[in-house]
Short mmCIF file of C-alpha atoms in Angstrom, two decimals:
data_model
loop_
_atom_site.label_atom_id
_atom_site.label_comp_id
_atom_site.label_asym_id
_atom_site.label_seq_id
_atom_site.Cartn_x
_atom_site.Cartn_y
_atom_site.Cartn_z
CA MET E 154 77.34 75.11 88.61
CA THR E 155 73.85 74.68 90.00
CA GLN E 156 73.02 71.72 92.23
CA ASP E 157 70.98 70.20 89.41
CA ASP E 158 73.93 70.58 87.00
CA LEU E 159 76.27 69.05 89.58
CA LEU E 160 74.02 66.02 90.09
CA ALA E 161 73.58 65.61 86.33
CA ARG E 162 77.36 65.60 85.84
CA ALA E 163 77.83 63.10 88.65
CA GLN E 164 75.09 60.81 87.27
CA ALA E 165 76.62 60.95 83.78
CA TRP E 166 80.05 60.08 85.18
CA LEU E 167 78.57 57.25 87.23
CA ALA E 168 76.83 55.77 84.19
CA GLU E 169 80.10 55.14 82.32
CA ASP E 170 82.52 54.48 85.21
CA PRO E 171 84.08 51.03 84.54
CA ASP E 172 85.27 50.52 88.15
CA SER E 173 82.83 48.98 90.65
CA GLU E 174 84.66 50.54 93.61
CA THR E 175 84.46 54.14 92.40
CA ARG E 176 80.92 53.57 91.09
CA GLU E 177 79.84 52.53 94.58
CA GLU E 178 81.71 55.45 96.15
CA LEU E 179 80.09 57.98 93.81
CA ALA E 180 76.62 56.44 94.15
CA GLU E 181 76.85 56.77 97.93
CA LEU E 182 77.84 60.44 97.63
CA ILE E 183 74.92 61.13 95.30
CA GLN E 184 72.49 59.28 97.53
CA ALA E 185 73.74 61.11 100.63
CA GLY E 186 73.38 64.48 98.90
CA ALA E 187 77.04 65.25 99.71
CA THR E 188 77.00 68.45 97.66
CA ASP E 189 80.28 69.91 98.93
CA GLU E 190 82.20 66.70 98.30
CA LEU E 191 80.64 66.26 94.86
CA ALA E 192 81.45 69.89 94.03
CA ALA E 193 85.10 69.30 94.93
CA ARG E 194 85.26 66.22 92.69
CA PHE E 195 83.46 67.84 89.74
CA ALA E 196 84.90 71.37 89.93
CA GLY E 197 87.00 70.67 86.83
CA THR E 198 89.36 67.94 85.69
CA LEU E 199 92.81 66.88 86.82
CA GLN E 200 95.14 68.89 84.64
CA PHE E 201 97.52 66.97 82.39
CA GLY E 202 100.87 68.78 82.39
CA THR E 203 104.59 68.13 82.21
CA ALA E 204 104.29 65.89 85.27
CA GLY E 205 101.47 64.01 83.52
CA LEU E 206 98.69 63.42 86.04
CA ARG E 207 98.90 63.09 89.79
CA GLY E 208 96.20 63.23 92.43
CA GLU E 209 94.19 61.49 95.11
CA LEU E 210 92.39 58.27 94.23
CA GLY E 211 88.61 58.43 94.09
CA ALA E 212 85.57 58.93 91.87
CA GLY E 213 85.13 61.98 89.66
CA PRO E 214 87.19 64.01 87.18
CA MET E 215 89.25 65.73 89.92
CA ARG E 216 90.51 62.40 91.25
CA MET E 217 92.71 59.61 89.89
CA ASN E 218 90.56 56.70 88.71
CA ARG E 219 90.09 54.37 85.77
CA SER E 220 87.83 56.80 83.88
CA VAL E 221 90.43 59.58 84.10
CA VAL E 222 93.24 57.20 83.10
CA ILE E 223 91.29 55.82 80.11
CA ARG E 224 90.73 59.37 78.87
CA ALA E 225 94.42 60.19 79.38
CA ALA E 226 95.48 57.07 77.49
CA ALA E 227 93.06 57.87 74.66
CA GLY E 228 94.45 61.38 74.44
CA LEU E 229 98.02 60.09 74.33
CA ALA E 230 97.09 57.54 71.65
CA ALA E 231 95.42 60.25 69.52
CA TYR E 232 98.50 62.47 69.93
CA LEU E 233 100.83 59.67 68.83
CA LYS E 234 98.70 58.82 65.82
CA ALA E 235 98.57 62.50 64.83
CA LYS E 236 102.37 62.43 64.87
CA GLY E 237 102.37 59.51 62.43
CA GLU E 238 103.12 56.80 65.00
CA THR E 239 100.21 54.46 64.18
CA GLY E 240 101.40 50.91 64.83
CA GLY E 241 104.19 52.13 67.11
CA LEU E 242 105.00 50.48 70.42
CA VAL E 243 103.98 51.99 73.76
CA VAL E 244 105.63 50.36 76.77
CA ILE E 245 103.88 50.61 80.14
CA GLY E 246 105.28 50.25 83.64
CA TYR E 247 103.67 50.56 87.05
CA ASP E 248 104.48 50.60 90.74
CA ALA E 249 102.76 48.81 93.64
CA ARG E 250 100.32 51.57 94.65
CA TYR E 251 96.59 51.11 94.86
CA LYS E 252 95.10 50.76 91.34
CA SER E 253 98.47 50.94 89.54
CA ALA E 254 98.08 47.54 87.87
CA ASP E 255 94.51 48.46 86.80
CA PHE E 256 95.66 51.75 85.30
CA ALA E 257 98.47 49.98 83.42
CA ARG E 258 96.07 47.38 82.01
CA ASP E 259 93.57 50.06 80.95
CA THR E 260 96.36 51.95 79.19
CA ALA E 261 97.42 48.81 77.31
CA ALA E 262 93.82 48.17 76.23
CA VAL E 263 93.34 51.74 74.99
CA MET E 264 96.61 51.69 73.02
CA THR E 265 95.70 48.36 71.45
CA GLY E 266 92.21 49.59 70.56
CA ALA E 267 93.71 52.68 68.94
CA GLY E 268 95.90 50.66 66.57
CA LEU E 269 99.15 51.01 68.52
CA ARG E 270 101.12 48.13 69.98
CA ALA E 271 101.34 47.90 73.77
CA ALA E 272 103.74 46.04 76.03
CA VAL E 273 103.41 45.98 79.83
CA LEU E 274 106.30 45.30 82.20
CA PRO E 275 105.89 41.93 83.95
CA ARG E 276 105.20 43.25 87.49
CA PRO E 277 105.64 46.37 89.61
CA LEU E 278 109.17 47.62 88.89
CA PRO E 279 111.21 50.79 89.42
CA THR E 280 110.44 53.75 87.15
CA PRO E 281 114.03 53.70 85.75
CA VAL E 282 113.36 50.25 84.28
CA LEU E 283 110.47 51.73 82.27
CA ALA E 284 112.58 54.70 81.18
CA TYR E 285 115.30 52.29 80.04
CA ALA E 286 112.80 49.99 78.28
CA ILE E 287 111.48 52.75 76.01
CA ARG E 288 114.75 53.14 74.12
CA HIS E 289 115.79 49.52 74.54
CA LEU E 290 112.59 48.33 72.81
CA GLY E 291 112.42 51.17 70.27
CA ALA E 292 109.07 52.38 71.64
CA VAL E 293 107.42 55.59 70.44
CA ALA E 294 106.26 56.39 73.98
CA GLY E 295 106.17 55.08 77.52
CA VAL E 296 103.80 55.39 80.45
CA GLU E 297 104.69 54.87 84.10
CA VAL E 298 101.84 54.58 86.58
CA THR E 299 103.25 55.98 89.82
CA ALA E 300 102.83 58.76 92.35
CA SER E 301 106.49 58.42 93.35
CA HIS E 302 106.79 59.57 96.98
CA ASN E 303 103.31 61.09 97.39
CA PRO E 304 100.96 59.99 100.21
CA PRO E 305 99.31 56.53 100.05
CA ARG E 306 95.97 57.75 98.66
CA ASP E 307 97.61 59.30 95.58
CA ASN E 308 98.50 57.86 92.21
CA GLY E 309 99.85 59.32 89.01
CA TYR E 310 100.47 58.89 85.31
CA LYS E 311 103.84 59.87 83.87
CA VAL E 312 104.39 60.03 80.09
CA TYR E 313 107.63 59.65 78.15
CA LEU E 314 108.21 59.98 74.42
CA GLY E 315 110.43 57.80 72.27
CA ASP E 316 113.67 59.53 73.26
CA GLY E 317 113.19 58.10 76.76
CA SER E 318 112.63 61.52 78.36
CA GLN E 319 109.51 62.82 80.07
CA ILE E 320 107.29 65.11 78.02
CA VAL E 321 107.87 68.87 77.89
CA PRO E 322 105.93 71.68 76.20
CA PRO E 323 104.35 71.76 73.70
CA ALA E 324 103.71 67.99 73.85
CA ASP E 325 101.93 68.27 77.22
CA ALA E 326 99.44 70.84 75.92
CA GLU E 327 98.88 68.88 72.69
CA ILE E 328 98.17 65.68 74.64
CA ALA E 329 95.91 67.61 77.03
CA ALA E 330 93.91 68.93 74.06
CA GLU E 331 93.41 65.38 72.78
CA ILE E 332 92.29 64.27 76.25
CA ASP E 333 89.75 67.10 76.34
CA ALA E 334 88.43 65.94 72.98
CA VAL E 335 87.36 62.56 74.43
CA ARG E 336 83.62 62.98 74.91
CA SER E 337 82.59 59.57 76.24
CA LEU E 338 84.34 56.41 77.35
CA ASP E 339 81.99 54.58 74.97
CA ASP E 340 83.98 56.21 72.15
CA VAL E 341 87.24 54.60 73.37
CA PRO E 342 87.76 51.01 72.10
CA ARG E 343 89.17 48.82 74.88
CA PRO E 344 89.70 45.22 73.76
CA GLU E 345 90.19 42.51 76.36
CA THR E 346 93.39 41.20 74.80
CA GLY E 347 95.95 42.05 72.15
CA TRP E 348 98.84 43.54 74.11
CA GLU E 349 102.04 41.87 75.27
CA THR E 350 103.07 41.24 78.85
CA LEU E 351 106.86 41.31 78.83
CA GLY E 352 109.05 38.75 80.54
CA ASP E 353 112.20 39.46 82.52
CA GLU E 354 114.33 40.12 79.42
CA VAL E 355 113.99 43.90 79.71
CA LEU E 356 114.81 43.83 83.42
CA ASP E 357 117.82 41.61 82.73
CA ALA E 358 119.00 44.06 80.05
CA TYR E 359 118.56 46.97 82.46
CA LEU E 360 120.55 45.15 85.15
CA ALA E 361 123.30 44.36 82.65
CA ARG E 362 123.40 48.06 81.76
CA THR E 363 123.88 49.06 85.42
CA ASP E 364 127.42 47.65 85.17
CA ALA E 365 128.24 50.60 82.89
CA VAL E 366 128.32 53.05 85.79
CA LEU E 367 131.12 51.23 87.61
CA THR E 368 134.82 51.11 86.81
CA PRO E 369 136.00 47.53 86.16
CA GLY E 370 138.02 46.32 89.12
CA SER E 371 137.01 49.19 91.41
CA PRO E 372 136.64 48.52 95.17
CA ARG E 373 133.31 46.96 96.18
CA SER E 374 133.68 46.59 99.96
CA VAL E 375 131.20 49.07 101.41
CA ARG E 376 128.61 47.70 103.85
CA THR E 377 125.14 49.20 103.57
CA VAL E 378 121.76 49.24 105.23
CA TYR E 379 119.03 49.62 102.62
CA THR E 380 115.36 50.56 102.75
CA ALA E 381 112.93 50.35 99.85
CA MET E 382 110.44 52.57 101.78
CA HIS E 383 107.61 50.04 101.10
CA GLY E 384 108.23 50.48 97.37
CA VAL E 385 109.44 48.41 94.43
CA GLY E 386 113.20 48.93 94.67
CA LYS E 387 114.39 46.03 96.82
CA ASP E 388 114.65 43.18 94.31
CA VAL E 389 116.24 45.30 91.58
CA LEU E 390 118.72 47.06 93.85
CA THR E 391 119.84 43.88 95.61
CA ALA E 392 120.22 42.16 92.23
CA ALA E 393 122.32 45.09 90.95
CA PHE E 394 124.51 45.00 94.07
CA ALA E 395 124.97 41.25 93.73
CA ARG E 396 125.95 41.56 90.04
CA ALA E 397 128.49 44.23 90.96
CA GLY E 398 130.01 42.20 93.79
CA PHE E 399 129.09 44.44 96.72
CA PRO E 400 128.24 42.81 100.05
CA PRO E 401 124.48 42.19 100.27
CA PRO E 402 122.79 45.19 101.87
CA ALA E 403 121.20 44.67 105.27
CA LEU E 404 117.50 45.28 104.63
CA VAL E 405 115.13 47.31 106.76
CA ALA E 406 112.70 44.41 107.05
CA GLU E 407 109.64 46.47 108.03
CA GLN E 408 109.94 48.49 104.79
CA ALA E 409 111.41 45.91 102.41
CA GLU E 410 108.30 44.65 100.62
CA PRO E 411 105.86 46.71 98.52
CA ASP E 412 102.90 47.95 100.54
CA PRO E 413 100.59 50.65 99.13
CA ALA E 414 99.49 51.61 102.66
CA PHE E 415 103.06 52.69 103.56
CA PRO E 416 102.30 51.73 107.18
CA THR E 417 105.54 52.86 108.86
CA VAL E 418 105.84 56.38 107.42
CA ALA E 419 103.63 59.47 107.32
CA PHE E 420 104.98 60.29 103.86
CA PRO E 421 106.98 57.68 101.89
CA ASN E 422 109.74 60.17 101.04
CA PRO E 423 113.24 59.82 102.54
CA GLU E 424 113.38 63.61 102.89
CA GLU E 425 110.35 63.79 105.20
CA PRO E 426 110.88 63.89 108.98
CA GLY E 427 110.76 60.40 110.49
CA ALA E 428 110.86 58.51 107.19
CA MET E 429 114.41 57.25 107.84
CA ASP E 430 113.94 56.40 111.52
CA LEU E 431 113.70 52.62 110.97
CA ALA E 432 116.73 52.69 108.66
CA PHE E 433 118.76 54.50 111.32
CA GLU E 434 117.56 52.01 113.93
CA ALA E 435 118.79 49.18 111.71
CA ALA E 436 122.08 51.00 111.16
CA ARG E 437 122.69 51.30 114.88
CA ALA E 438 122.22 47.53 115.14
CA VAL E 439 124.31 46.56 112.10
CA ASP E 440 126.97 49.32 112.09
CA PRO E 441 127.30 49.70 108.28
CA ASP E 442 129.41 52.24 106.43
CA ILE E 443 126.41 54.01 104.86
CA VAL E 444 122.62 53.86 104.65
CA ILE E 445 120.89 53.93 101.26
CA ALA E 446 117.19 54.50 100.65
CA ASN E 447 115.04 54.58 97.55
CA ASP E 448 111.67 56.27 97.32
CA PRO E 449 108.71 53.99 96.46
CA ASP E 450 109.30 53.92 92.68
CA ALA E 451 113.10 53.85 93.15
CA ASP E 452 113.94 56.76 90.90
CA ARG E 453 115.39 58.70 93.84
CA CYS E 454 118.31 57.75 96.07
CA ALA E 455 118.94 58.96 99.62
CA VAL E 456 122.22 58.48 101.47
CA ALA E 457 122.99 58.73 105.18
CA VAL E 458 126.36 58.70 106.94
CA PRO E 459 127.54 58.13 110.51
CA ASP E 460 127.68 61.40 112.44
CA PRO E 461 128.44 61.29 116.18
CA THR E 462 127.43 64.95 116.56
CA VAL E 463 123.72 64.31 115.86
CA GLN E 464 121.16 62.49 117.96
CA GLY E 465 121.00 58.85 116.92
CA GLY E 466 124.44 58.94 115.32
CA TRP E 467 123.29 59.06 111.67
CA ARG E 468 122.74 62.01 109.34
CA MET E 469 120.88 62.16 106.03
CA LEU E 470 122.97 63.86 103.38
CA ARG E 471 121.20 66.58 101.47
CA GLY E 472 120.54 65.95 97.81
CA ASP E 473 122.99 68.71 97.02
CA GLU E 474 125.71 66.96 99.02
CA VAL E 475 125.15 63.64 97.22
CA GLY E 476 125.00 65.55 93.92
CA ALA E 477 128.42 67.08 94.60
CA LEU E 478 129.91 63.75 95.78
CA LEU E 479 128.80 61.94 92.62
CA ALA E 480 130.10 64.77 90.45
CA ALA E 481 133.50 64.64 92.16
CA HIS E 482 133.58 60.86 91.77
CA LEU E 483 132.73 61.05 88.07
CA VAL E 484 135.42 63.71 87.53
CA HIS E 485 137.92 61.43 89.28
CA LYS E 486 136.85 58.61 86.95
CA GLY E 487 137.60 60.83 83.94
CA ALA E 488 134.03 61.58 82.88
CA ARG E 489 133.65 64.14 80.10
CA GLY E 490 130.60 65.89 78.74
CA VAL E 491 128.11 68.27 80.35
CA PHE E 492 127.23 68.23 84.05
CA ALA E 493 123.70 69.60 84.41
CA GLU E 494 121.44 70.53 87.29
CA SER E 495 118.15 72.28 87.91
CA ILE E 496 118.21 75.92 88.96
CA VAL E 497 117.12 75.00 92.50
CA SER E 498 120.20 72.81 93.03
CA SER E 499 123.50 73.94 94.55
CA SER E 500 125.87 76.13 92.59
CA LEU E 501 128.69 73.89 93.87
CA LEU E 502 128.24 71.67 90.81
CA GLY E 503 129.23 74.60 88.60
CA ARG E 504 132.41 75.11 90.64
CA ILE E 505 133.31 71.42 90.39
CA ALA E 506 132.64 71.37 86.64
CA GLU E 507 134.65 74.54 86.03
CA ALA E 508 137.64 73.21 87.97
CA ALA E 509 137.48 69.94 86.02
CA GLY E 510 137.11 71.62 82.64
CA VAL E 511 133.77 69.99 81.86
CA GLY E 512 130.61 71.71 80.66
CA HIS E 513 127.96 72.91 83.07
CA GLU E 514 124.33 73.82 82.42
CA GLU E 515 121.33 74.85 84.50
CA THR E 516 117.79 73.91 83.54
CA LEU E 517 114.29 74.37 84.88
CA THR E 518 113.22 72.05 87.69
CA GLY E 519 112.62 68.44 86.66
CA PHE E 520 114.45 65.69 84.84
CA LYS E 521 112.28 66.29 81.80
CA TRP E 522 114.57 69.31 81.28
CA ILE E 523 117.86 67.93 82.62
CA ALA E 524 117.65 64.82 80.40
CA ARG E 525 117.43 66.99 77.28
CA VAL E 526 120.73 68.82 77.79
CA ASP E 527 122.98 68.34 74.77
CA GLY E 528 126.00 66.19 75.58
CA LEU E 529 124.70 65.31 79.05
CA ARG E 530 127.08 63.14 81.06
CA TYR E 531 125.67 63.70 84.54
CA GLY E 532 122.57 65.41 85.87
CA TYR E 533 121.18 65.89 89.32
CA GLU E 534 118.46 67.66 91.26
CA GLU E 535 118.48 68.49 94.95
CA ALA E 536 115.32 66.39 95.53
CA LEU E 537 117.47 63.23 95.61
CA GLY E 538 117.41 62.67 91.84
CA TYR E 539 120.56 61.63 89.93
CA CYS E 540 121.13 60.63 86.32
CA VAL E 541 124.52 58.92 86.23
CA ASP E 542 124.09 56.93 82.99
CA PRO E 543 122.17 59.11 80.49
CA GLU E 544 122.92 56.72 77.64
CA GLY E 545 121.01 54.03 79.54
CA VAL E 546 118.31 55.97 81.38
CA ARG E 547 117.41 59.55 80.44
CA ASP E 548 115.79 60.20 83.77
CA LYS E 549 116.70 60.04 87.43
CA ASP E 550 117.63 56.54 88.53
CA GLY E 551 117.89 55.56 92.18
CA ILE E 552 119.42 52.15 91.40
CA THR E 553 122.46 53.25 89.38
CA ALA E 554 122.96 56.24 91.69
CA ALA E 555 123.11 53.85 94.65
CA LEU E 556 125.72 51.74 92.85
CA LEU E 557 127.87 54.77 92.15
CA VAL E 558 127.59 55.97 95.77
CA ALA E 559 128.60 52.48 96.94
CA GLU E 560 131.62 52.49 94.59
CA LEU E 561 132.71 55.90 95.85
CA ALA E 562 132.27 54.92 99.51
CA SER E 563 134.26 51.72 98.86
CA ALA E 564 137.12 53.63 97.22
CA LEU E 565 137.25 56.07 100.13
CA LYS E 566 137.07 53.22 102.65
CA GLU E 567 140.22 51.68 101.15
CA GLN E 568 141.94 55.00 101.89
CA ASP E 569 140.50 54.99 105.45
CA ARG E 570 138.30 57.93 104.46
CA THR E 571 134.56 58.58 104.28
CA LEU E 572 131.99 60.48 102.25
CA THR E 573 132.11 63.16 104.96
CA ASP E 574 135.85 63.57 104.43
CA LEU E 575 135.30 64.14 100.70
CA LEU E 576 132.61 66.73 101.45
CA ASP E 577 135.14 68.52 103.63
CA ASP E 578 137.65 68.48 100.75
CA LEU E 579 135.08 70.00 98.40
CA ALA E 580 134.25 72.74 100.93
CA VAL E 581 137.90 73.69 101.29
CA ALA E 582 138.42 73.65 97.51
CA HIS E 583 135.29 75.55 96.48
CA GLY E 584 133.81 77.16 99.61
CA LEU E 585 131.19 75.74 101.92
CA HIS E 586 127.93 75.69 99.95
CA ALA E 587 125.32 75.44 102.71
CA THR E 588 121.78 74.75 101.51
CA ASP E 589 118.39 74.45 103.12
CA GLN E 590 114.75 74.50 102.13
CA LEU E 591 111.66 76.24 103.43
CA SER E 592 108.81 73.95 102.37
CA VAL E 593 105.23 74.82 103.27
CA ARG E 594 102.55 72.16 102.71
CA VAL E 595 99.06 73.66 102.43
CA GLU E 596 95.46 72.51 102.33
CA ASP E 597 94.35 75.77 100.69
CA LEU E 598 96.21 76.44 97.43
CA SER E 599 95.37 80.14 97.66
CA ILE E 600 98.04 80.43 100.37
CA ILE E 601 100.67 79.63 97.75
CA ALA E 602 99.21 82.09 95.25
CA ASN E 603 99.04 84.82 97.90
CA ALA E 604 102.65 84.24 98.96
CA MET E 605 103.89 84.47 95.36
CA SER E 606 101.79 87.60 94.84
CA ALA E 607 103.17 89.21 98.00
CA LEU E 608 106.75 88.58 96.92
CA ARG E 609 106.06 89.93 93.43
CA SER E 610 104.35 93.09 94.61
CA ARG E 611 106.79 93.77 97.47
CA PRO E 612 110.10 92.07 96.63
CA PRO E 613 112.47 91.85 99.61
CA VAL E 614 115.41 94.25 99.51
CA GLN E 615 117.36 92.46 102.22
CA LEU E 616 117.36 88.95 103.72
CA ALA E 617 119.47 87.95 106.74
CA GLY E 618 121.30 91.26 106.49
CA LEU E 619 122.41 90.50 102.93
CA THR E 620 121.36 92.88 100.18
CA VAL E 621 119.19 91.52 97.37
CA THR E 622 121.27 92.59 94.37
CA THR E 623 119.16 90.81 91.73
CA ALA E 624 115.47 89.87 91.80
CA GLU E 625 114.20 87.82 88.84
CA ASP E 626 110.61 86.91 88.04
CA LEU E 627 111.10 83.65 86.16
CA THR E 628 107.63 83.80 84.59
CA LYS E 629 109.31 86.08 82.04
CA GLY E 630 112.04 83.56 81.27
CA THR E 631 115.75 84.37 81.03
CA GLU E 632 118.38 84.16 78.30
CA SER E 633 118.93 80.49 79.11
CA LEU E 634 115.60 79.41 80.66
CA PRO E 635 112.03 79.25 79.33
CA PRO E 636 109.31 80.85 81.49
CA THR E 637 108.31 79.14 84.74
CA ASP E 638 106.40 80.16 87.84
CA GLY E 639 109.22 81.14 90.16
CA LEU E 640 111.27 83.93 91.71
CA ARG E 641 115.05 84.05 92.08
CA TYR E 642 117.07 86.37 94.28
CA TYR E 643 120.82 86.84 94.46
CA LEU E 644 122.19 88.33 97.68
CA GLU E 645 125.54 89.83 98.58
CA GLY E 646 127.16 91.24 101.69
CA ASP E 647 129.72 89.52 103.86
CA TYR E 648 128.61 86.35 102.07
CA LYS E 649 126.98 85.46 98.76
CA ALA E 650 123.58 83.76 98.83
CA ARG E 651 120.76 82.71 96.51
CA VAL E 652 117.05 82.12 97.06
CA ILE E 653 114.53 80.53 94.68
CA VAL E 654 110.80 80.38 95.43
CA ARG E 655 108.38 78.23 93.42
CA PRO E 656 105.15 76.25 93.81
CA SER E 657 105.72 72.50 93.67
CA GLY E 658 104.66 70.88 90.42
CA THR E 659 103.53 67.63 92.06
CA GLU E 660 102.38 68.43 95.61
CA PRO E 661 100.41 71.21 97.38
CA LYS E 662 103.60 72.88 98.59
CA LEU E 663 105.40 76.20 98.31
CA LYS E 664 109.10 75.45 98.08
CA CYS E 665 111.90 77.92 98.81
CA TYR E 666 115.47 76.84 98.07
CA LEU E 667 118.21 78.62 100.00
CA GLU E 668 121.97 78.62 99.52
CA VAL E 669 124.81 80.57 101.13
CA VAL E 670 128.50 80.25 100.27
CA VAL E 671 130.96 80.62 103.15
CA PRO E 672 134.65 80.86 102.16
CA VAL E 673 136.91 78.29 103.82
CA ALA E 674 140.70 78.73 103.91
CA ASP E 675 141.50 75.30 105.34
CA ALA E 676 139.92 72.37 107.15
CA SER E 677 140.35 74.01 110.55
CA GLU E 678 137.69 76.57 109.60
CA LEU E 679 135.01 74.06 108.59
CA THR E 680 133.20 73.84 111.94
CA THR E 681 132.95 77.62 112.19
CA ALA E 682 131.91 77.91 108.54
CA ARG E 683 129.12 75.34 108.97
CA ALA E 684 127.81 77.18 112.02
CA LYS E 685 127.87 80.49 110.14
CA GLY E 686 126.13 78.92 107.14
CA ALA E 687 123.39 77.47 109.35
CA GLU E 688 122.94 80.81 111.10
CA ILE E 689 122.54 82.72 107.82
CA LEU E 690 120.16 80.11 106.35
CA ALA E 691 117.98 80.29 109.46
CA ALA E 692 117.85 84.08 109.19
CA ILE E 693 116.99 83.93 105.47
CA LYS E 694 114.20 81.47 106.27
CA ARG E 695 112.78 83.79 108.93
CA ASP E 696 112.95 86.93 106.79
CA LEU E 697 111.61 85.20 103.68
CA SER E 698 108.65 83.75 105.61
CA GLU E 699 107.80 87.24 106.81
CA ALA E 700 108.12 88.75 103.32
CA ALA E 701 105.86 86.05 101.84
CA GLY E 702 103.29 86.37 104.61
CA LEU E 703 103.64 82.74 105.65
#
């Protein structure tokens, strides 16, 4: 693109931008002759995929802004009408990030102008409430404006269809084609009124549904510290706990209320280093049984437990550990159906399911796939996502997961036991499944492409002294999985291990998921087994980094 072409594109975008803030931002860039910055913003368009849209806020087609959202909404409306859904209801939810309410309102206006009906949730609410509302209201689609746990300057646009699940191929490509067909915002009718702003009835129905995950009369005594991580989870989670009869959680006050600046954390994700520091500080003051955290849109749930062996006395459980605990609890409650997980999650779930005589299935990464498993009873993903009530919410739900964790911790407490004790039982029964992750955040996306290329052209033959017995390029698909950009290795030697490498679908990260299984004869071997597992995982990390050129 020549400089003249670049300036012409920027001027054309500026002329139809409906947002005074991004208009001013873009005008200043044009006036300053900021060619490199303009080139970055006009190098293409944000790609609409199975995660919808997600990106940094700002002016231009490579940023999240009202112009991009209006085009996305128009594309979705055209897709729905092409499927015969004219007059159908689209329900819209949003979180408390910068511009979320604007993007929700623009979406409602576009849907109304296109001849669809639109209903917007009454205020910023957890993503699971929107996922529930789609089926509860009989909508043909849903939109959630959220960037989940991304940095403060990001926002996103997540699309669900009428089954209450996130879109998967080919719907994503078909919607993207309709978005590309939008030539000018002047072609998109956007009335000032005509949509409905919902009251609290949908939220009340969602909260009533949360009761379904608990066993009537089960123990409800666990004491918790809770952080909403500056997101929208606090009011809904505390209401759900109150309905269920749990003691009110002690709140991490500094993170309790929605704040799009996320002032106390570098990244508003419970998995990120330092994100749980204030929660652990509160726990040391209050001495609860467990700590629970939601991410900013409350579709994920993190759990921490007392651990005198670590600095500060509290340890975050891995998503795989919580996934196994919830599975064991559901088995104990008599749950039947299919237990599903993504391929990057621990193989321990398969062992638990097999021992319980329930179905087990692996899917590609993301709840858009897990939610579609036939006969699903429980689904989880190692990134702190749990679907414990698929009949209510066909997506991950950090509120109902928190309730189920609290019920389990209460039941164990009555037996003078803890979540850690149950993890020990599972390790003795099925082997210690030690997991870790090598996650590399990059500024330059070519680093990820080069690492994947290096592993494809020179696949490792050995990692941590274990022989790579199977190396799969998942771009070719498998008997049970459609194609995806990823690599999977199975290793054997003194221990069995598995490694999966994939680019993140939502962040500029290369993610490597590691698992080793250490046999355990009895509880006396657990300390040694954990040390051995950690040693092997560290060696796999080192060798894999070298093989990928990281």
